PDB file of C-alpha atoms in Angstrom:
ATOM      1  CA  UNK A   1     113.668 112.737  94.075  1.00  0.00           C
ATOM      2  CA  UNK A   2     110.050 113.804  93.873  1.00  0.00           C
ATOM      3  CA  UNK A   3     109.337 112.176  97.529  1.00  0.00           C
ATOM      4  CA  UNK A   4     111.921 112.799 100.004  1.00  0.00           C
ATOM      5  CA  UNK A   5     111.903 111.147 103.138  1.00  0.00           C
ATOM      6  CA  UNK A   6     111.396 113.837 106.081  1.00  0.00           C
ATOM      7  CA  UNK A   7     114.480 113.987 107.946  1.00  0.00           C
ATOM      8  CA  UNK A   8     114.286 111.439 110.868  1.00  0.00           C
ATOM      9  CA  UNK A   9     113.431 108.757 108.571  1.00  0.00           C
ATOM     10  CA  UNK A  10     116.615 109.494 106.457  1.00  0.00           C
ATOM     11  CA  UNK A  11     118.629 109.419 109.367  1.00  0.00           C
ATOM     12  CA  UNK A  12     117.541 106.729 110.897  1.00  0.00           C
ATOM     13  CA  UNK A  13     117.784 104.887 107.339  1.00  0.00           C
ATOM     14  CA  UNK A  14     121.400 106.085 106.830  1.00  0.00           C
ATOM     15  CA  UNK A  15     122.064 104.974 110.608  1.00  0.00           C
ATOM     16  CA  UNK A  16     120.252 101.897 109.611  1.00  0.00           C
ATOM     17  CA  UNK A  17     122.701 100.847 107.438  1.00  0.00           C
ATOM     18  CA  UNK A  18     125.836 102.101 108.960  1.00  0.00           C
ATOM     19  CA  UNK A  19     124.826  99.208 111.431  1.00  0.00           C
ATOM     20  CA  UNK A  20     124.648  96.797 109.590  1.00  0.00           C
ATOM     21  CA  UNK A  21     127.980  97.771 107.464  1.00  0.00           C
ATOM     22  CA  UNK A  22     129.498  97.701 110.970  1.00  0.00           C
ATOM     23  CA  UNK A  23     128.275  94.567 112.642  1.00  0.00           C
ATOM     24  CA  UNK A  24     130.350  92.844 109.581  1.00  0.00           C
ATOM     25  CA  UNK A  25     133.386  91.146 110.776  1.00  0.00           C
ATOM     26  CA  UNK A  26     135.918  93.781 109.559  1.00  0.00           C
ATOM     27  CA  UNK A  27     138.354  90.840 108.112  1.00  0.00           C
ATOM     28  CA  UNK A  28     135.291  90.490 105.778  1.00  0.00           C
ATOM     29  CA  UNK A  29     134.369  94.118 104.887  1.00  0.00           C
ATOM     30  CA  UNK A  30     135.224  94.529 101.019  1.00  0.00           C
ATOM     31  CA  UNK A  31     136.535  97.436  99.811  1.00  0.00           C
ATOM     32  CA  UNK A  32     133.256  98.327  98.273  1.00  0.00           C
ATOM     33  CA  UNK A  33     131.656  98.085 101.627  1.00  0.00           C
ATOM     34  CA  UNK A  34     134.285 100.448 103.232  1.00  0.00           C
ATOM     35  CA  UNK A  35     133.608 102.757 100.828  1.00  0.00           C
ATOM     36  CA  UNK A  36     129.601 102.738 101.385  1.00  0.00           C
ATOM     37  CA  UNK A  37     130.209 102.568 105.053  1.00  0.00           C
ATOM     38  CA  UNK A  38     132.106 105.814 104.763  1.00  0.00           C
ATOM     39  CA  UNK A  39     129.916 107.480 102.471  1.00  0.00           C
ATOM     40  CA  UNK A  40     127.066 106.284 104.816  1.00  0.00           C
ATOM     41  CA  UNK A  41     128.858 107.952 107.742  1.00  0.00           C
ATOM     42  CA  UNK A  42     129.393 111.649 105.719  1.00  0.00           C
ATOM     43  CA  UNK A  43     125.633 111.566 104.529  1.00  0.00           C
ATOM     44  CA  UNK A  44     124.406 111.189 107.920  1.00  0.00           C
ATOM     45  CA  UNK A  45     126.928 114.076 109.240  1.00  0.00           C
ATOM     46  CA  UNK A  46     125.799 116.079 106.250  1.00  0.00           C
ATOM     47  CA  UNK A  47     122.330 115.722 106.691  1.00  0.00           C
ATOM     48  CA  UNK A  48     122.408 116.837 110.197  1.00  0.00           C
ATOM     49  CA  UNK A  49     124.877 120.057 109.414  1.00  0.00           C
ATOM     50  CA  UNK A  50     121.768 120.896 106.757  1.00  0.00           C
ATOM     51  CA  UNK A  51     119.133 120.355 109.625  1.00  0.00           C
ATOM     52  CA  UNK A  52     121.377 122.232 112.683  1.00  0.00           C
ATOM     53  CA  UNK A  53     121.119 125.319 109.738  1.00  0.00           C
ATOM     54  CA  UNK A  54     117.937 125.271 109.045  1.00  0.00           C
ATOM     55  CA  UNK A  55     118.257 124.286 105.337  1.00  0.00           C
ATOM     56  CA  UNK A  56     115.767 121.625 105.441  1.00  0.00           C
TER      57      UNK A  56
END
């Protein structure tokens, strides 16, 4: 990506969505949205691990 977001607006973009995944009714939730909920949840983790060492 040629323009990355700095890192609070990824965060709060990734948190963003993890939001909105979880204000679904979980009866509802698709698989597909599981899965992007998840994968939502690891980015955020992982993009704070990289910050807390000083990668980024």
């Amino acid at each position: 990506m040629d323009n990355q977001l700095p890192y609070k607006e990824q965060q709060d973009c990734i948190f963003n969505g993890i939001s909105r995944i979880a204000s679904i009714d979980p009866q509802e939730l698709t698989p597909e949205l599981r899965l992007i909920e998840n994968n939502m949840a690891m980015a955020f983790y992982l993009n704070v691990w990289v910050f807390n060492r000083g990668l980024k």
